[in-house]
Amino acid sequence: MCEGHATEAVWSDAHFTMHTPVGGSLPGTVWVASTEHVDSFCDLSPAAAEAFGPMVARVERAILARGDVGRVHLYRWGDGGAHFHVWFLPRPLGMLEANGAMLPLWEDVLPNVTDDELLTAAREIADRMG
């Protein structure tokens, strides 16, 4: 992300920016990055750490409001990447086989939707964030 590999932010505040993935099969998937150049939760400034929980709750509520989501999964990957970010993946309503760690695997094997569909869903989420 620091080298400019991120999609344009669809939402931001003083501590975080929200982005769409490049390709994917689950509309409503977004990733949120710190505006601070840090690697992990423990490296966030006190202000960013304090803002993280309420921001996560707002993102989850906004994704759930789409109406076709059974649960929102939150993942943090980043081995080898030195910029803190987390992924929000919506588990489709009724898709119980995608519980837990299985959702990212399903996301990889399901057919991709268009980038426009991903962006439209992300903008809906951003609009609900305010």
PDB file of C-alpha atoms in Angstrom:
ATOM      1  CA  MET A   1       0.000   0.000   0.000  1.00  0.00           C
ATOM      2  CA  CYS A   2       2.784   2.411   0.808  1.00  0.00           C
ATOM      3  CA  GLU A   3       4.156   2.054  -2.698  1.00  0.00           C
ATOM      4  CA  GLY A   4       0.826   3.077  -4.229  1.00  0.00           C
ATOM      5  CA  HIS A   5      -0.688  -0.375  -4.807  1.00  0.00           C
ATOM      6  CA  ALA A   6      -3.995   0.459  -3.104  1.00  0.00           C
ATOM      7  CA  THR A   7      -7.281   1.216  -4.775  1.00  0.00           C
ATOM      8  CA  GLU A   8      -8.640   4.698  -4.186  1.00  0.00           C
ATOM      9  CA  ALA A   9     -10.220   5.124  -0.760  1.00  0.00           C
ATOM     10  CA  VAL A  10     -14.021   5.057  -0.676  1.00  0.00           C
ATOM     11  CA  TRP A  11     -14.070   6.345   2.914  1.00  0.00           C
ATOM     12  CA  SER A  12     -11.587   7.833   5.358  1.00  0.00           C
ATOM     13  CA  ASP A  13     -11.250   9.534   8.692  1.00  0.00           C
ATOM     14  CA  ALA A  14      -8.273  10.838  10.664  1.00  0.00           C
ATOM     15  CA  HIS A  15      -6.932   7.331  11.360  1.00  0.00           C
ATOM     16  CA  PHE A  16      -8.137   4.915   8.671  1.00  0.00           C
ATOM     17  CA  THR A  17      -8.988   4.577   4.986  1.00  0.00           C
ATOM     18  CA  MET A  18     -11.383   2.044   3.430  1.00  0.00           C
ATOM     19  CA  HIS A  19     -10.729   0.421   0.045  1.00  0.00           C
ATOM     20  CA  THR A  20     -12.222  -2.101  -2.360  1.00  0.00           C
ATOM     21  CA  PRO A  21     -10.280  -5.207  -3.290  1.00  0.00           C
ATOM     22  CA  VAL A  22      -8.898  -5.674  -6.777  1.00  0.00           C
ATOM     23  CA  GLY A  23     -11.015  -8.583  -7.937  1.00  0.00           C
ATOM     24  CA  GLY A  24     -13.131 -10.776  -5.726  1.00  0.00           C
ATOM     25  CA  SER A  25     -16.276 -12.819  -5.461  1.00  0.00           C
ATOM     26  CA  LEU A  26     -17.998 -11.284  -2.428  1.00  0.00           C
ATOM     27  CA  PRO A  27     -19.580  -7.849  -2.934  1.00  0.00           C
ATOM     28  CA  GLY A  28     -19.249  -5.979   0.339  1.00  0.00           C
ATOM     29  CA  THR A  29     -15.642  -7.029   0.903  1.00  0.00           C
ATOM     30  CA  VAL A  30     -13.544  -4.038   1.948  1.00  0.00           C
ATOM     31  CA  TRP A  31     -10.171  -3.546   3.554  1.00  0.00           C
ATOM     32  CA  VAL A  32      -9.248  -0.814   5.998  1.00  0.00           C
ATOM     33  CA  ALA A  33      -5.733   0.553   6.418  1.00  0.00           C
ATOM     34  CA  SER A  34      -4.153   2.771   9.009  1.00  0.00           C
ATOM     35  CA  THR A  35      -3.160   6.247   7.878  1.00  0.00           C
ATOM     36  CA  GLU A  36      -0.097   5.735  10.075  1.00  0.00           C
ATOM     37  CA  HIS A  37       2.794   3.752   8.636  1.00  0.00           C
ATOM     38  CA  VAL A  38       2.767   0.935  11.198  1.00  0.00           C
ATOM     39  CA  ASP A  39       2.900  -2.844  10.971  1.00  0.00           C
ATOM     40  CA  SER A  40       0.584  -4.120  13.684  1.00  0.00           C
ATOM     41  CA  PHE A  41      -2.088  -3.387  16.267  1.00  0.00           C
ATOM     42  CA  CYS A  42       0.573  -2.829  18.913  1.00  0.00           C
ATOM     43  CA  ASP A  43       2.205  -0.136  16.784  1.00  0.00           C
ATOM     44  CA  LEU A  44      -0.905   2.037  16.401  1.00  0.00           C
ATOM     45  CA  SER A  45      -0.849   5.367  18.191  1.00  0.00           C
ATOM     46  CA  PRO A  46      -3.088   5.537  21.264  1.00  0.00           C
ATOM     47  CA  ALA A  47      -5.587   7.682  19.334  1.00  0.00           C
ATOM     48  CA  ALA A  48      -5.765   5.245  16.392  1.00  0.00           C
ATOM     49  CA  ALA A  49      -6.028   2.249  18.721  1.00  0.00           C
ATOM     50  CA  GLU A  50      -8.883   3.940  20.582  1.00  0.00           C
ATOM     51  CA  ALA A  51     -10.668   4.712  17.295  1.00  0.00           C
ATOM     52  CA  PHE A  52     -10.232   1.180  15.914  1.00  0.00           C
ATOM     53  CA  GLY A  53     -12.998  -0.601  17.841  1.00  0.00           C
ATOM     54  CA  PRO A  54     -15.755   1.924  17.111  1.00  0.00           C
ATOM     55  CA  MET A  55     -14.693   2.056  13.450  1.00  0.00           C
ATOM     56  CA  VAL A  56     -14.865  -1.761  13.175  1.00  0.00           C
ATOM     57  CA  ALA A  57     -18.381  -1.712  14.653  1.00  0.00           C
ATOM     58  CA  ARG A  58     -19.477   0.942  12.130  1.00  0.00           C
ATOM     59  CA  VAL A  59     -18.048  -1.038   9.205  1.00  0.00           C
ATOM     60  CA  GLU A  60     -19.745  -4.216  10.414  1.00  0.00           C
ATOM     61  CA  ARG A  61     -23.119  -2.475  10.808  1.00  0.00           C
ATOM     62  CA  ALA A  62     -22.772  -0.929   7.337  1.00  0.00           C
ATOM     63  CA  ILE A  63     -21.970  -4.294   5.724  1.00  0.00           C
ATOM     64  CA  LEU A  64     -24.782  -6.090   7.583  1.00  0.00           C
ATOM     65  CA  ALA A  65     -27.210  -3.398   6.406  1.00  0.00           C
ATOM     66  CA  ARG A  66     -26.774  -4.711   2.849  1.00  0.00           C
ATOM     67  CA  GLY A  67     -29.288  -7.366   3.892  1.00  0.00           C
ATOM     68  CA  ASP A  68     -27.749 -10.433   2.218  1.00  0.00           C
ATOM     69  CA  VAL A  69     -25.042 -10.992   4.828  1.00  0.00           C
ATOM     70  CA  GLY A  70     -25.121 -13.647   7.549  1.00  0.00           C
ATOM     71  CA  ARG A  71     -21.998 -12.472   9.369  1.00  0.00           C
ATOM     72  CA  VAL A  72     -19.041 -10.181   8.795  1.00  0.00           C
ATOM     73  CA  HIS A  73     -15.628 -11.803   9.186  1.00  0.00           C
ATOM     74  CA  LEU A  74     -12.607  -9.681  10.123  1.00  0.00           C
ATOM     75  CA  TYR A  75      -9.142 -10.854   9.102  1.00  0.00           C
ATOM     76  CA  ARG A  76      -5.680  -9.444   9.480  1.00  0.00           C
ATOM     77  CA  TRP A  77      -3.044 -10.655   7.073  1.00  0.00           C
ATOM     78  CA  GLY A  78       0.167  -8.898   6.302  1.00  0.00           C
ATOM     79  CA  ASP A  79       3.140 -11.193   6.539  1.00  0.00           C
ATOM     80  CA  GLY A  80       5.755  -9.417   4.503  1.00  0.00           C
ATOM     81  CA  GLY A  81       3.782  -6.174   4.268  1.00  0.00           C
ATOM     82  CA  ALA A  82       4.698  -3.373   6.598  1.00  0.00           C
ATOM     83  CA  HIS A  83       1.437  -1.447   6.606  1.00  0.00           C
ATOM     84  CA  PHE A  84      -1.366  -2.268   9.022  1.00  0.00           C
ATOM     85  CA  HIS A  85      -4.626  -3.271   7.355  1.00  0.00           C
ATOM     86  CA  VAL A  86      -7.586  -5.533   8.050  1.00  0.00           C
ATOM     87  CA  TRP A  87     -10.090  -7.193   5.730  1.00  0.00           C
ATOM     88  CA  PHE A  88     -13.859  -7.359   6.203  1.00  0.00           C
ATOM     89  CA  LEU A  89     -15.475 -10.258   4.319  1.00  0.00           C
ATOM     90  CA  PRO A  90     -19.255 -10.666   4.273  1.00  0.00           C
ATOM     91  CA  ARG A  91     -20.395 -14.268   4.623  1.00  0.00           C
ATOM     92  CA  PRO A  92     -23.439 -14.618   2.369  1.00  0.00           C
ATOM     93  CA  LEU A  93     -26.672 -15.257   4.234  1.00  0.00           C
ATOM     94  CA  GLY A  94     -27.280 -19.004   4.521  1.00  0.00           C
ATOM     95  CA  MET A  95     -23.792 -20.018   3.349  1.00  0.00           C
ATOM     96  CA  LEU A  96     -22.897 -21.879   6.533  1.00  0.00           C
ATOM     97  CA  GLU A  97     -20.183 -23.942   4.827  1.00  0.00           C
ATOM     98  CA  ALA A  98     -18.180 -20.692   4.708  1.00  0.00           C
ATOM     99  CA  ASN A  99     -17.905 -20.413   8.500  1.00  0.00           C
ATOM    100  CA  GLY A 100     -14.664 -19.395  10.165  1.00  0.00           C
ATOM    101  CA  ALA A 101     -11.453 -19.809   8.225  1.00  0.00           C
ATOM    102  CA  MET A 102     -13.354 -21.308   5.275  1.00  0.00           C
ATOM    103  CA  LEU A 103     -14.722 -17.969   4.026  1.00  0.00           C
ATOM    104  CA  PRO A 104     -11.449 -16.760   2.468  1.00  0.00           C
ATOM    105  CA  LEU A 105     -11.096 -20.134   0.734  1.00  0.00           C
ATOM    106  CA  TRP A 106     -14.602 -19.873  -0.692  1.00  0.00           C
ATOM    107  CA  GLU A 107     -13.890 -16.297  -1.739  1.00  0.00           C
ATOM    108  CA  ASP A 108     -10.982 -17.587  -3.809  1.00  0.00           C
ATOM    109  CA  VAL A 109     -12.943 -20.339  -5.595  1.00  0.00           C
ATOM    110  CA  LEU A 110     -16.277 -18.638  -6.237  1.00  0.00           C
ATOM    111  CA  PRO A 111     -16.542 -16.797  -9.564  1.00  0.00           C
ATOM    112  CA  ASN A 112     -15.426 -13.190  -9.391  1.00  0.00           C
ATOM    113  CA  VAL A 113     -17.975 -10.425  -9.691  1.00  0.00           C
ATOM    114  CA  THR A 114     -17.134  -7.306 -11.676  1.00  0.00           C
ATOM    115  CA  ASP A 115     -15.005  -4.537 -10.218  1.00  0.00           C
ATOM    116  CA  ASP A 116     -18.046  -2.268 -10.655  1.00  0.00           C
ATOM    117  CA  GLU A 117     -20.090  -4.561  -8.384  1.00  0.00           C
ATOM    118  CA  LEU A 118     -17.339  -4.494  -5.755  1.00  0.00           C
ATOM    119  CA  LEU A 119     -17.066  -0.705  -5.981  1.00  0.00           C
ATOM    120  CA  THR A 120     -20.830  -0.170  -5.823  1.00  0.00           C
ATOM    121  CA  ALA A 121     -21.074  -2.315  -2.683  1.00  0.00           C
ATOM    122  CA  ALA A 122     -18.100  -0.532  -1.095  1.00  0.00           C
ATOM    123  CA  ARG A 123     -19.629   2.864  -1.826  1.00  0.00           C
ATOM    124  CA  GLU A 124     -22.894   1.746  -0.186  1.00  0.00           C
ATOM    125  CA  ILE A 125     -20.906   0.741   2.883  1.00  0.00           C
ATOM    126  CA  ALA A 126     -18.985   4.031   2.861  1.00  0.00           C
ATOM    127  CA  ASP A 127     -22.234   6.013   2.570  1.00  0.00           C
ATOM    128  CA  ARG A 128     -23.565   4.226   5.643  1.00  0.00           C
ATOM    129  CA  MET A 129     -20.353   5.106   7.492  1.00  0.00           C
ATOM    130  CA  GLY A 130     -21.131   8.801   7.070  1.00  0.00           C
TER     131      GLY A 130
END
